[in-house]
Short mmCIF file of C-alpha atoms and ligand atoms in Angstrom, two decimals:
data_model
loop_
_atom_site.label_atom_id
_atom_site.label_comp_id
_atom_site.label_asym_id
_atom_site.label_seq_id
_atom_site.Cartn_x
_atom_site.Cartn_y
_atom_site.Cartn_z
CA MET A 1360 -80.35 -0.39 -19.68
CA ILE A 1361 -83.73 1.34 -19.19
CA LEU A 1362 -85.65 -1.79 -20.15
CA ALA A 1363 -83.50 -3.95 -17.89
CA SER A 1364 -84.09 -1.59 -14.96
CA PHE A 1365 -87.86 -1.60 -15.57
CA PHE A 1366 -87.86 -5.37 -15.73
CA LEU A 1367 -85.86 -5.85 -12.54
CA LEU A 1368 -87.84 -3.27 -10.67
CA SER A 1369 -91.22 -4.58 -11.77
CA ILE A 1370 -90.27 -8.01 -10.43
CA GLY A 1371 -89.69 -6.38 -7.09
CA ALA A 1372 -93.13 -4.75 -7.00
CA HIS A 1373 -95.19 -6.61 -4.42
CA PHE A 1374 -97.44 -6.24 -1.47
CA THR A 1375 -95.75 -5.57 1.88
CA PRO A 1376 -97.32 -7.29 4.85
CA CYS A 1377 -97.39 -5.72 8.30
CA SER A 1378 -94.53 -5.92 10.74
CA GLU A 1379 -94.82 -8.87 13.12
CA PRO A 1380 -95.63 -6.77 16.24
CA PHE A 1381 -98.27 -4.66 14.44
CA LEU A 1382 -99.82 -7.82 13.02
CA ASN A 1383 -100.00 -9.26 16.54
CA VAL A 1384 -101.68 -6.13 17.86
CA SER A 1385 -104.16 -6.08 14.95
CA GLN A 1386 -105.03 -9.77 15.37
CA ARG A 1387 -105.54 -9.25 19.09
CA LYS A 1388 -108.08 -6.59 18.11
CA ASN A 1389 -109.72 -8.95 15.58
CA PHE A 1390 -108.60 -7.17 12.44
CA THR A 1391 -108.47 -9.53 9.48
CA TYR A 1392 -106.32 -7.63 6.98
CA CYS A 1393 -103.08 -5.79 7.56
CA LYS A 1394 -100.50 -4.05 5.36
CA LYS A 1395 -97.55 -1.71 5.56
CA LEU A 1396 -98.27 1.58 3.86
CA THR A 1397 -95.65 2.91 1.50
CA THR A 1398 -94.78 6.12 3.33
CA LEU A 1399 -94.29 7.55 6.82
CA GLU A 1400 -93.50 4.02 8.11
CA ALA A 1401 -97.23 3.66 8.64
CA GLU A 1402 -99.17 0.42 9.01
CA PHE A 1403 -102.85 -0.16 8.36
CA ALA A 1404 -105.19 -2.92 9.48
CA TRP A 1405 -108.88 -3.34 8.66
CA ARG A 1406 -111.90 -5.56 8.98
CA ILE A 1407 -114.90 -5.50 6.65
CA ASN A 1408 -118.23 -5.68 8.46
CA ASN A 1409 -120.17 -5.18 5.24
CA GLU A 1410 -119.90 -3.20 1.97
CA GLN A 1411 -120.57 0.04 3.83
CA GLN A 1412 -118.95 -0.55 7.16
CA ILE A 1413 -115.32 -1.17 8.01
CA GLU A 1414 -113.16 -1.11 11.13
CA ILE A 1415 -109.75 0.43 10.74
CA LEU A 1416 -106.54 0.71 12.75
CA PHE A 1417 -103.81 3.08 11.62
CA GLY A 1418 -100.48 3.36 13.38
CA THR A 1419 -96.97 4.77 13.04
CA ARG A 1420 -94.23 6.48 15.04
CA LEU A 1421 -94.29 10.12 16.09
CA HIS A 1422 -90.60 10.76 16.52
CA THR A 1423 -90.96 13.69 18.94
CA GLY A 1424 -93.36 11.72 21.14
CA PHE A 1425 -96.26 14.08 20.43
CA GLY A 1426 -98.03 15.57 17.42
CA TRP A 1427 -100.89 14.20 15.32
CA LEU A 1428 -101.91 11.22 13.24
CA ALA A 1429 -104.55 11.42 10.52
CA TRP A 1430 -106.38 8.85 8.41
CA GLY A 1431 -109.21 9.56 6.03
CA VAL A 1432 -111.07 8.74 2.84
CA ASN A 1433 -111.52 10.84 -0.27
CA PRO A 1434 -114.53 10.54 -2.61
CA ASP A 1435 -112.79 12.18 -5.59
CA GLU A 1436 -111.54 10.43 -8.71
CA MET A 1437 -107.95 10.44 -7.41
CA PRO A 1438 -106.81 10.38 -3.80
CA GLN A 1439 -105.53 13.70 -2.50
CA MET A 1440 -105.50 15.87 0.61
CA VAL A 1441 -108.27 18.29 -0.40
CA GLY A 1442 -111.69 16.73 0.01
CA THR A 1443 -110.53 14.12 2.53
CA ARG A 1444 -112.82 13.27 5.43
CA ALA A 1445 -110.41 12.40 8.18
CA MET A 1446 -110.18 11.47 11.80
CA ILE A 1447 -107.19 12.96 13.56
CA GLY A 1448 -105.69 11.85 16.85
CA ILE A 1449 -103.74 14.60 18.63
CA TRP A 1450 -101.15 14.12 21.39
CA ASN A 1451 -100.38 17.60 22.73
CA SER A 1452 -97.05 18.39 24.37
CA ASP A 1453 -98.93 19.31 27.61
CA GLY A 1454 -100.18 15.70 27.80
CA SER A 1455 -103.76 16.35 26.65
CA THR A 1456 -105.16 14.16 23.86
CA PHE A 1457 -108.04 14.48 21.40
CA ILE A 1458 -109.49 12.40 18.65
CA THR A 1459 -112.11 13.84 16.37
CA THR A 1460 -113.16 14.32 12.74
CA TYR A 1461 -112.17 16.99 10.21
CA ASN A 1462 -113.22 17.95 6.73
CA ILE A 1463 -110.06 18.92 4.85
CA THR A 1464 -110.64 21.60 2.25
CA SER A 1465 -108.57 23.73 -0.10
CA ASP A 1466 -108.66 26.43 2.61
CA THR A 1467 -106.78 24.05 4.89
CA LYS A 1468 -104.14 23.59 2.21
CA MET A 1469 -103.81 27.36 1.95
CA GLY A 1470 -103.09 27.55 5.66
CA CYS A 1471 -106.50 28.30 7.19
CA MET A 1472 -107.15 26.86 10.63
CA LEU A 1473 -108.27 23.22 10.55
CA LYS A 1474 -111.25 22.94 12.92
CA PRO A 1475 -113.05 19.79 14.10
CA GLU A 1476 -116.22 19.06 12.18
CA LYS A 1477 -118.96 16.65 13.17
CA MET A 1478 -119.67 14.08 10.49
CA ASP A 1479 -122.77 12.00 10.19
CA GLU A 1480 -123.41 9.27 7.64
CA LYS A 1481 -127.09 10.21 7.70
CA VAL A 1482 -126.22 13.43 5.90
CA GLN A 1483 -126.07 12.75 2.15
CA ASN A 1484 -122.74 11.24 1.06
CA GLU A 1485 -121.12 12.02 4.41
CA VAL A 1486 -118.81 9.56 6.16
CA GLY A 1487 -119.50 8.38 9.69
CA PHE A 1488 -116.65 7.76 12.16
CA HIS A 1489 -117.74 5.82 15.28
CA ASN A 1490 -116.08 4.31 18.35
CA MET A 1491 -112.98 6.43 17.71
CA SER A 1492 -110.06 5.70 20.00
CA MET A 1493 -106.35 6.46 20.21
CA GLU A 1494 -103.51 4.77 22.02
CA ASN A 1495 -99.76 4.36 22.38
CA ILE A 1496 -98.76 0.84 21.46
CA ASN A 1497 -95.81 0.58 23.80
CA GLU A 1498 -94.31 -2.66 22.50
CA LEU A 1499 -93.97 -0.99 19.09
CA ASP A 1500 -93.33 2.58 20.15
CA TYR A 1501 -96.33 3.37 17.89
CA PHE A 1502 -99.16 5.82 18.13
CA ALA A 1503 -102.41 4.48 16.72
CA ILE A 1504 -105.96 5.57 15.95
CA GLN A 1505 -108.91 3.26 15.48
CA ALA A 1506 -112.57 3.61 14.40
CA ARG A 1507 -115.60 2.10 12.77
CA VAL A 1508 -116.13 3.88 9.47
CA ILE A 1509 -119.48 4.02 7.67
CA LEU A 1510 -119.11 4.76 3.98
CA PRO A 1511 -122.12 5.92 1.95
CA PRO A 1512 -122.30 3.63 -1.13
CA ALA A 1513 -123.07 6.49 -3.51
CA ALA A 1514 -119.68 8.08 -2.90
CA TYR A 1515 -117.38 5.26 -1.76
CA ASN A 1516 -116.63 1.77 -2.96
CA ILE A 1517 -114.49 -0.40 -0.74
CA SER A 1518 -113.03 -2.28 -3.70
CA LYS A 1519 -111.67 1.05 -4.98
CA LEU A 1520 -111.27 3.22 -1.93
CA ASN A 1521 -109.09 6.36 -1.94
CA HIS A 1522 -107.48 6.64 1.45
CA VAL A 1523 -105.10 9.29 2.72
CA TRP A 1524 -102.85 9.36 5.75
CA GLN A 1525 -100.60 11.95 7.35
CA ILE A 1526 -98.59 12.80 10.45
CA GLY A 1527 -97.59 16.14 11.94
CA ASP A 1528 -95.30 17.26 14.73
CA GLU A 1529 -97.30 20.19 16.00
CA ALA A 1530 -100.79 20.79 17.34
CA GLU A 1531 -102.58 23.32 19.53
CA GLY A 1532 -105.54 21.95 21.43
CA THR A 1533 -107.79 20.40 18.79
CA GLU A 1534 -106.04 22.14 15.92
CA PRO A 1535 -103.39 20.16 14.05
CA LYS A 1536 -100.72 22.37 12.48
CA MET A 1537 -99.07 22.05 9.08
CA HIS A 1538 -97.21 18.80 8.39
CA ALA A 1539 -93.77 18.50 6.74
CA LYS A 1540 -93.62 18.66 2.94
CA THR A 1541 -91.18 15.88 2.19
CA LEU A 1542 -91.96 13.29 -0.50
CA GLN A 1543 -93.04 10.90 2.28
CA ASN A 1544 -95.63 13.41 3.48
CA VAL A 1545 -97.05 14.27 0.07
CA ASP A 1546 -96.99 10.74 -1.31
CA SER A 1547 -99.26 9.43 1.42
CA THR A 1548 -102.33 8.43 -0.57
CA GLU A 1549 -103.46 5.30 -2.37
CA THR A 1550 -106.44 3.60 -3.95
CA ILE A 1551 -107.01 0.29 -2.24
CA ASN A 1552 -109.21 -2.76 -2.82
CA LEU A 1553 -110.09 -3.73 0.74
CA TRP A 1554 -111.38 -7.15 -0.33
CA VAL A 1555 -108.05 -8.29 -1.67
CA ARG A 1556 -105.33 -8.93 0.87
CA ASP A 1557 -102.41 -8.32 -1.42
CA GLU A 1558 -103.64 -5.86 -3.94
CA ALA A 1559 -103.45 -2.12 -3.53
CA HIS A 1560 -102.81 0.38 -6.18
CA HIS A 1561 -100.61 2.89 -4.50
CA VAL A 1562 -100.05 6.12 -6.36
CA GLY A 1563 -96.40 5.80 -5.57
CA LYS A 1564 -96.06 2.05 -6.08
CA HIS A 1565 -94.91 2.16 -9.67
CA GLU A 1566 -93.71 5.69 -9.20
CA ASN A 1567 -91.22 4.54 -6.59
CA HIS A 1568 -89.61 2.25 -9.15
CA LEU A 1569 -89.65 4.98 -11.76
CA ARG A 1570 -88.04 7.35 -9.28
CA THR A 1571 -85.21 4.87 -8.77
CA VAL A 1572 -84.70 4.54 -12.53
CA HIS A 1573 -84.90 8.35 -12.81
CA GLY A 1574 -82.20 8.77 -10.16
CA ILE A 1575 -79.88 6.16 -11.70
CA LEU A 1576 -80.21 7.52 -15.25
CA ASN A 1577 -79.51 11.05 -14.04
CA ILE A 1578 -76.57 10.08 -11.89
CA VAL A 1579 -75.00 7.97 -14.66
CA GLY A 1580 -75.85 10.30 -17.56
CA TRP A 1581 -75.44 13.84 -16.22
CA GLY A 1582 -73.48 13.03 -13.09
CA THR A 1583 -70.82 10.58 -14.34
CA LEU A 1584 -70.46 10.52 -18.12
CA LEU A 1585 -70.55 14.30 -18.68
CA PRO A 1586 -67.79 15.06 -16.16
CA PHE A 1587 -65.80 12.11 -17.46
CA GLY A 1588 -66.10 13.52 -20.98
CA VAL A 1589 -64.84 16.86 -19.72
CA ILE A 1590 -61.84 15.16 -18.09
CA ILE A 1591 -61.04 13.59 -21.46
CA ALA A 1592 -61.31 16.95 -23.25
CA ARG A 1593 -59.11 18.60 -20.65
CA TYR A 1594 -56.32 16.09 -20.10
CA PHE A 1595 -56.00 14.33 -23.45
CA LYS A 1596 -54.64 17.65 -24.67
CA TYR A 1597 -51.92 17.73 -22.04
CA PRO A 1598 -50.39 15.84 -20.19
CA LEU A 1599 -51.95 12.76 -21.91
CA GLU A 1600 -51.11 14.10 -25.36
CA ASN A 1601 -50.32 10.55 -26.56
CA PHE A 1602 -54.08 10.12 -26.79
CA HIS A 1603 -54.57 13.44 -28.50
CA ASP A 1604 -56.13 11.95 -31.59
CA TRP A 1605 -58.77 10.31 -29.43
CA ARG A 1606 -59.53 13.45 -27.49
CA ILE A 1607 -62.45 14.93 -29.44
CA PRO A 1608 -64.03 11.65 -30.63
CA LEU A 1609 -63.99 10.31 -27.05
CA HIS A 1610 -65.19 13.60 -25.58
CA VAL A 1611 -68.03 13.79 -28.07
CA SER A 1612 -69.05 10.11 -27.65
CA CYS A 1613 -69.03 10.40 -23.87
CA GLN A 1614 -71.15 13.57 -24.00
CA ILE A 1615 -73.60 12.08 -26.51
CA ILE A 1616 -74.18 8.94 -24.40
CA GLY A 1617 -74.36 11.03 -21.22
CA TYR A 1618 -76.83 13.39 -22.88
CA ILE A 1619 -79.06 10.53 -24.10
CA LEU A 1620 -79.14 8.81 -20.69
CA GLY A 1621 -79.55 12.11 -18.84
CA THR A 1622 -82.34 13.25 -21.13
CA SER A 1623 -84.17 9.94 -20.66
CA GLY A 1624 -83.85 10.50 -16.90
CA TRP A 1625 -85.10 14.05 -17.28
CA ILE A 1626 -88.12 12.96 -19.35
CA LEU A 1627 -88.88 10.33 -16.71
CA GLY A 1628 -88.70 13.15 -14.14
CA LEU A 1629 -91.26 15.12 -16.12
CA VAL A 1630 -93.50 12.05 -16.35
CA LEU A 1631 -93.22 11.59 -12.58
CA GLY A 1632 -93.98 15.26 -12.04
CA ASN A 1633 -97.10 14.86 -14.19
CA LEU A 1634 -98.22 11.70 -12.43
CA SER A 1635 -98.14 13.38 -9.05
CA LYS A 1636 -100.67 16.05 -9.87
CA PHE A 1637 -101.12 17.46 -6.40
CA TYR A 1638 -97.57 18.45 -5.52
CA ILE A 1639 -94.47 19.75 -7.23
CA PHE A 1640 -90.76 20.08 -6.40
CA LYS A 1641 -90.13 23.53 -7.80
CA ILE A 1642 -86.41 24.03 -7.24
CA HIS A 1643 -85.49 20.56 -8.51
CA ARG A 1644 -87.65 21.18 -11.56
CA LEU A 1645 -86.11 24.61 -12.25
CA TYR A 1646 -82.54 23.31 -11.98
CA SER A 1647 -83.44 20.43 -14.26
CA ILE A 1648 -84.92 22.70 -16.92
CA PHE A 1649 -81.70 24.75 -16.78
CA ILE A 1650 -79.61 21.58 -17.13
CA PHE A 1651 -81.58 20.22 -20.06
CA THR A 1652 -81.65 23.57 -21.90
CA PHE A 1653 -77.95 24.27 -21.61
CA THR A 1654 -76.70 20.75 -22.23
CA THR A 1655 -78.82 20.85 -25.40
CA LEU A 1656 -77.04 24.08 -26.29
CA GLN A 1657 -73.69 22.35 -25.69
CA MET A 1658 -74.77 19.50 -27.92
CA LEU A 1659 -75.45 21.93 -30.75
CA ALA A 1660 -71.65 21.95 -31.02
CA LEU A 1661 -72.12 18.79 -33.09
CA ARG A 1662 -73.42 20.96 -35.95
CA LEU A 1663 -72.69 24.54 -35.10
CA LYS A 1664 -69.11 24.58 -33.87
CA PRO A 1665 -66.92 27.07 -35.81
CA GLY A 1666 -64.01 25.47 -37.69
CA GLU A 1667 -60.51 25.33 -36.18
CA ASP A 1668 -59.32 28.32 -38.19
CA ASP A 1669 -62.45 30.38 -37.78
CA GLU A 1670 -61.81 33.71 -36.08
CA TYR A 1671 -64.79 33.05 -33.76
CA ARG A 1672 -63.42 29.69 -32.63
CA LYS A 1673 -61.65 31.39 -29.71
CA PHE A 1674 -64.96 32.77 -28.41
CA TRP A 1675 -66.79 29.48 -28.99
CA ASN A 1676 -64.08 27.75 -26.93
CA MET A 1677 -64.54 30.24 -24.11
CA TYR A 1678 -68.32 29.88 -24.12
CA HIS A 1679 -68.21 26.07 -24.45
CA HIS A 1680 -65.71 25.78 -21.58
CA PHE A 1681 -67.49 28.20 -19.27
CA LEU A 1682 -70.94 26.69 -19.85
CA GLY A 1683 -69.50 23.15 -19.57
CA TYR A 1684 -67.99 23.77 -16.12
CA ALA A 1685 -71.04 25.73 -14.90
CA LEU A 1686 -73.25 22.82 -15.94
CA LEU A 1687 -71.16 20.33 -13.98
CA ALA A 1688 -71.68 22.44 -10.84
CA VAL A 1689 -75.47 22.77 -11.30
CA ILE A 1690 -75.80 19.07 -12.14
CA SER A 1691 -74.12 17.96 -8.93
CA ILE A 1692 -76.27 20.39 -6.88
CA ASN A 1693 -79.41 19.00 -8.51
CA ILE A 1694 -78.38 15.41 -7.97
CA PHE A 1695 -77.96 16.07 -4.25
CA HIS A 1696 -81.30 17.85 -4.37
CA GLY A 1697 -82.96 14.82 -6.00
CA ILE A 1698 -81.42 12.48 -3.43
CA ASN A 1699 -82.75 14.76 -0.67
CA ILE A 1700 -86.25 14.64 -2.14
CA LEU A 1701 -86.23 10.88 -2.52
CA LYS A 1702 -84.68 10.41 0.94
CA PRO A 1703 -83.76 6.81 0.23
CA ASN A 1704 -81.30 5.02 2.46
CA ASP A 1705 -77.85 6.60 2.64
CA THR A 1706 -76.46 4.33 -0.10
CA TRP A 1707 -77.51 6.76 -2.82
CA ARG A 1708 -75.69 9.70 -1.30
CA GLN A 1709 -72.66 7.54 -0.54
CA ALA A 1710 -72.64 6.14 -4.09
CA TYR A 1711 -72.77 9.60 -5.63
CA ILE A 1712 -70.15 10.96 -3.24
CA GLY A 1713 -68.05 7.90 -4.23
CA ILE A 1714 -68.42 8.87 -7.91
CA LEU A 1715 -67.46 12.49 -7.12
CA ILE A 1716 -64.44 11.37 -5.10
CA SER A 1717 -63.29 9.05 -7.93
CA LEU A 1718 -63.64 11.83 -10.52
CA GLY A 1719 -61.90 14.24 -8.12
CA ALA A 1720 -59.08 11.75 -7.57
CA ILE A 1721 -58.56 11.34 -11.34
CA VAL A 1722 -58.48 15.14 -11.75
CA THR A 1723 -56.06 15.61 -8.83
CA VAL A 1724 -53.65 12.95 -10.10
CA LEU A 1725 -53.77 14.39 -13.61
CA GLU A 1726 -53.29 17.96 -12.35
CA ILE A 1727 -50.25 16.92 -10.29
CA TYR A 1728 -48.92 14.95 -13.26
CA THR A 1729 -49.51 17.99 -15.53
CA TRP A 1730 -47.45 20.26 -13.32
CA THR A 1731 -44.60 17.83 -12.64
CA LYS A 1732 -44.40 16.98 -16.35
CA PHE A 1733 -44.51 20.64 -17.27
CA LYS A 1734 -41.78 21.54 -14.80
CA ARG A 1735 -39.54 18.74 -16.00
CA SER A 1736 -40.01 19.10 -19.75
CA PRO A 1737 -37.88 21.73 -21.49
CA LYS A 1738 -40.36 22.12 -24.35
CA PRO A 1739 -43.95 21.19 -24.92
CA THR A 1740 -44.38 18.13 -27.09
CA ALA A 1741 -45.39 18.55 -30.70
CA SER A 1742 -48.91 17.34 -30.11
CA ALA A 1743 -49.38 19.63 -27.16
CA GLN A 1744 -48.25 22.50 -29.36
CA ALA A 1745 -50.71 21.34 -31.97
CA GLY A 1746 -53.30 21.55 -29.26
CA ILE A 1747 -52.39 25.17 -28.58
CA SER A 1748 -52.37 26.28 -32.17
CA ALA A 1749 -55.57 24.47 -32.96
CA THR A 1750 -57.60 25.85 -30.12
CA GLY A 1751 -55.86 28.99 -28.98
CA LEU A 1752 -56.34 27.77 -25.41
CA GLU A 1753 -53.85 28.27 -22.65
CA VAL A 1754 -51.70 25.21 -22.03
CA PRO A 1755 -48.86 25.29 -19.45
CA GLN A 1756 -45.74 26.59 -21.20
CA PRO A 1757 -42.16 25.63 -20.27
CA ARG A 1758 -40.19 28.38 -18.62
CA PRO A 1759 -37.68 30.07 -20.92
C1 HEM B 2574 -103.13 20.65 9.49
C2 HEM B 2574 -103.42 21.29 8.47
C3 HEM B 2574 -102.82 20.99 7.14
C4 HEM B 2574 -102.19 21.90 6.36
C5 HEM B 2574 -101.96 23.37 6.67
C6 HEM B 2574 -101.76 21.21 5.17
C7 HEM B 2574 -101.10 21.80 4.12
C8 HEM B 2574 -100.62 21.16 3.01
C9 HEM B 2574 -99.90 21.79 1.93
C10 HEM B 2574 -99.53 23.27 1.86
C11 HEM B 2574 -99.60 20.83 1.04
C12 HEM B 2574 -98.85 21.02 -0.29
C13 HEM B 2574 -97.41 20.61 -0.16
C14 HEM B 2574 -96.62 20.84 -1.45
O1 HEM B 2574 -97.21 20.90 -2.54
O2 HEM B 2574 -95.40 20.99 -1.34
C15 HEM B 2574 -100.13 19.58 1.53
C16 HEM B 2574 -100.04 18.38 0.90
C17 HEM B 2574 -100.65 17.23 1.32
N1 HEM B 2574 -101.33 17.04 2.50
FE1 HEM B 2574 -101.75 18.46 3.85
N2 HEM B 2574 -102.12 19.89 5.24
C18 HEM B 2574 -102.79 19.72 6.44
C19 HEM B 2574 -103.35 18.53 6.90
C20 HEM B 2574 -103.37 17.36 6.19
C21 HEM B 2574 -104.04 16.17 6.62
C22 HEM B 2574 -104.84 16.03 7.94
C23 HEM B 2574 -103.83 15.22 5.66
C24 HEM B 2574 -104.32 13.80 5.61
C25 HEM B 2574 -105.42 13.36 6.05
C26 HEM B 2574 -103.00 15.82 4.64
C27 HEM B 2574 -102.54 15.17 3.51
C28 HEM B 2574 -101.79 15.76 2.53
C29 HEM B 2574 -101.38 15.08 1.32
C30 HEM B 2574 -101.67 13.63 0.94
C31 HEM B 2574 -100.68 16.01 0.56
C32 HEM B 2574 -100.06 15.77 -0.85
C33 HEM B 2574 -100.69 16.66 -1.90
C34 HEM B 2574 -102.17 16.51 -2.04
O3 HEM B 2574 -102.68 15.39 -1.98
O4 HEM B 2574 -102.84 17.54 -2.18
N3 HEM B 2574 -102.73 17.12 4.99
N4 HEM B 2574 -100.75 19.81 2.74
C1 HEM B 2575 -73.25 18.49 -22.48
C2 HEM B 2575 -72.30 18.29 -23.32
C3 HEM B 2575 -70.92 18.88 -23.25
C4 HEM B 2575 -70.24 19.42 -22.20
C5 HEM B 2575 -70.72 19.57 -20.75
C6 HEM B 2575 -68.95 19.82 -22.70
C7 HEM B 2575 -67.96 20.40 -21.95
C8 HEM B 2575 -66.69 20.72 -22.42
C9 HEM B 2575 -65.66 21.32 -21.64
C10 HEM B 2575 -65.80 21.73 -20.16
C11 HEM B 2575 -64.58 21.45 -22.43
C12 HEM B 2575 -63.25 22.05 -22.02
C13 HEM B 2575 -62.30 21.06 -21.41
C14 HEM B 2575 -60.98 21.76 -21.08
O1 HEM B 2575 -60.13 21.79 -21.95
O2 HEM B 2575 -60.87 22.25 -19.94
C15 HEM B 2575 -64.93 20.95 -23.73
C16 HEM B 2575 -64.09 20.94 -24.83
C17 HEM B 2575 -64.51 20.65 -26.11
N1 HEM B 2575 -65.75 20.18 -26.48
FE1 HEM B 2575 -67.28 19.83 -25.29
N2 HEM B 2575 -68.86 19.50 -24.04
C18 HEM B 2575 -70.05 18.95 -24.42
C19 HEM B 2575 -70.41 18.49 -25.65
C20 HEM B 2575 -69.62 18.66 -26.80
C21 HEM B 2575 -70.03 18.26 -28.12
C22 HEM B 2575 -71.37 17.62 -28.50
C23 HEM B 2575 -69.01 18.56 -28.95
C24 HEM B 2575 -69.08 18.30 -30.42
C25 HEM B 2575 -68.26 18.61 -31.26
C26 HEM B 2575 -67.95 19.15 -28.15
C27 HEM B 2575 -66.74 19.60 -28.61
C28 HEM B 2575 -65.73 20.04 -27.85
C29 HEM B 2575 -64.44 20.42 -28.37
C30 HEM B 2575 -64.01 20.41 -29.83
C31 HEM B 2575 -63.69 20.79 -27.27
C32 HEM B 2575 -62.25 21.24 -27.29
C33 HEM B 2575 -62.15 22.66 -27.29
C34 HEM B 2575 -60.68 22.95 -27.27
O3 HEM B 2575 -60.14 22.91 -28.39
O4 HEM B 2575 -60.16 23.10 -26.20
N3 HEM B 2575 -68.36 19.19 -26.83
N4 HEM B 2575 -66.23 20.51 -23.70
C1 HEM B 2576 -79.39 16.36 -12.74
C2 HEM B 2576 -80.15 15.39 -12.49
C3 HEM B 2576 -81.66 15.42 -12.38
C4 HEM B 2576 -82.61 16.00 -13.19
C5 HEM B 2576 -82.36 16.81 -14.45
C6 HEM B 2576 -83.91 15.70 -12.62
C7 HEM B 2576 -85.14 16.09 -13.15
C8 HEM B 2576 -86.36 15.96 -12.51
C9 HEM B 2576 -87.61 16.51 -12.97
C10 HEM B 2576 -87.81 17.33 -14.23
C11 HEM B 2576 -88.57 16.18 -12.06
C12 HEM B 2576 -90.06 16.57 -12.06
C13 HEM B 2576 -90.26 17.72 -11.11
C14 HEM B 2576 -91.71 18.07 -10.92
O1 HEM B 2576 -92.36 18.37 -11.91
O2 HEM B 2576 -92.19 18.03 -9.76
C15 HEM B 2576 -87.94 15.40 -11.04
C16 HEM B 2576 -88.58 14.87 -9.94
C17 HEM B 2576 -87.96 14.06 -9.02
N1 HEM B 2576 -86.63 13.70 -9.00
FE1 HEM B 2576 -85.19 14.30 -10.26
N2 HEM B 2576 -83.73 14.93 -11.50
C18 HEM B 2576 -82.38 14.73 -11.33
C19 HEM B 2576 -81.76 13.98 -10.37
C20 HEM B 2576 -82.44 13.25 -9.43
C21 HEM B 2576 -81.84 12.30 -8.53
C22 HEM B 2576 -80.36 11.93 -8.52
C23 HEM B 2576 -82.84 11.82 -7.76
C24 HEM B 2576 -82.80 10.80 -6.67
C25 HEM B 2576 -81.95 9.93 -6.48
C26 HEM B 2576 -84.07 12.45 -8.16
C27 HEM B 2576 -85.29 12.24 -7.57
C28 HEM B 2576 -86.46 12.85 -7.94
C29 HEM B 2576 -87.72 12.66 -7.26
C30 HEM B 2576 -87.96 11.78 -6.03
C31 HEM B 2576 -88.67 13.43 -7.92
C32 HEM B 2576 -90.14 13.60 -7.54
C33 HEM B 2576 -90.96 12.69 -8.35
C34 HEM B 2576 -92.43 12.88 -8.06
O3 HEM B 2576 -92.94 14.00 -8.19
O4 HEM B 2576 -93.04 11.89 -7.72
N3 HEM B 2576 -83.79 13.32 -9.18
N4 HEM B 2576 -86.58 15.27 -11.34
#
């Protein structure tokens, strides 16, 4: 399943050209290359004057109608916010506008005021931004910034250029304020070969596919098979006692497959977390560590479960039941959390809600069936009784 997903998804990995209207605007302005960036619905066009000089146009929507738009380059090994030399166009809510350059440092990331800073390519390894301009592209409802960028060859190479983009909703005069921290906002960097029209290594290009696989494995493994296994353990005892003999083998098989798929998804999550070195989703990570630890504990039942007649079996049952149900709750919270981080189209949420509704419907029908069967039957069936004596668990008893 994992290999198949990788295969299908890698086929889908390709360059995304610009939208028709942005392409028209860029061609009107004599830009020769144009591509859609992977996040923030941004689009990027460029023209190479020579190895050290490029013209760039960067545009996207600002949903509130004002805020700021930033584009910059980073001389480090990997593209990231800190160290980026950027130009930022600001549309203030009072109607004033500014476009100027900023040096983004670790102090900025810690919340210190981001002040304009003059940049000059004549200073060693410094980037030059010239002919900067900003505009609203009305036909597209886009805001855009444009400049000629001079890149010192000692620090930048246009066939392997780290570029970084960002948008924010708030600004005060020439000071842009903190941007949102969604995946779209933190995954807004890539290393690009400006010579090649359709080749750009985006940090999130392969990651996006891995994220999809991660989500699917987790939803199927933790989110579907584990609860299904619990339903089997619960209802094959009563009222579906005809399947009693299948109860534990099916429960255990379901949980083992669910655990293997879920753990693969979890490991993929850790790999993704490691690949994106400059940001972290703490709560999602904490929940997932909890889930992995305690499902592993549940799985130890394979070897460490007390025998049916053991005096501790009663307590093991209580612990196994309590932890099992608690895990189901945390898993569904974390799945919604993951979907919120990924912010894909609504299909994911709808699909998972669909799975929850189906599992809920099965449980409701079986609960109703349990109670009607229990009310009608004068005595519990032999196998249900066997279930009671074997486990010591409470099963509905017929009224005297
Ligand atoms: C206005 C001042 C800014 C502040 C206070 C700020 C603050 C932050 C913070 C706190 C994070 C970490 C988020 C997390 O780990 O959850 C972050 C991430 C990020 N920011 Fe900013 N930021 C600012 C401006 C910018 C600008 C202008 C750019 C782009 C040119 C940018 C690009 C990024 C990127 C790409 C990340 C992802 C992590 C990384 O690369 O370090 N930020 N920012
Ligand atoms: C993450 C994995 C697992 C979860 C979440 C889980 C959860 C549960 C839950 C909630 C129940 C109680 C159902 C009910 O009657 O209401 C249950 C029952 C049971 N589970 Fe698991 N389980 C897991 C793995 C395992 C494994 C690996 C075994 C291996 C032997 C196992 C053996 C049992 C047994 C024997 C029962 C029946 C207890 C009784 O007699 O009522 N479970 N499980
Ligand atoms: C119970 C199920 C899940 C577990 C155990 C889990 C586990 C993880 C882990 C360990 C990480 C790495 C966190 C970090 O170090 O920053 C992660 C990241 C992530 N997860 Fe999940 N996850 C689950 C469900 C989901 C779902 C259903 C989705 C989306 C549909 C999802 C989307 C993401 C995304 C987008 C990231 C960020 C990747 C990145 O940093 O680039 N997760 N997950």
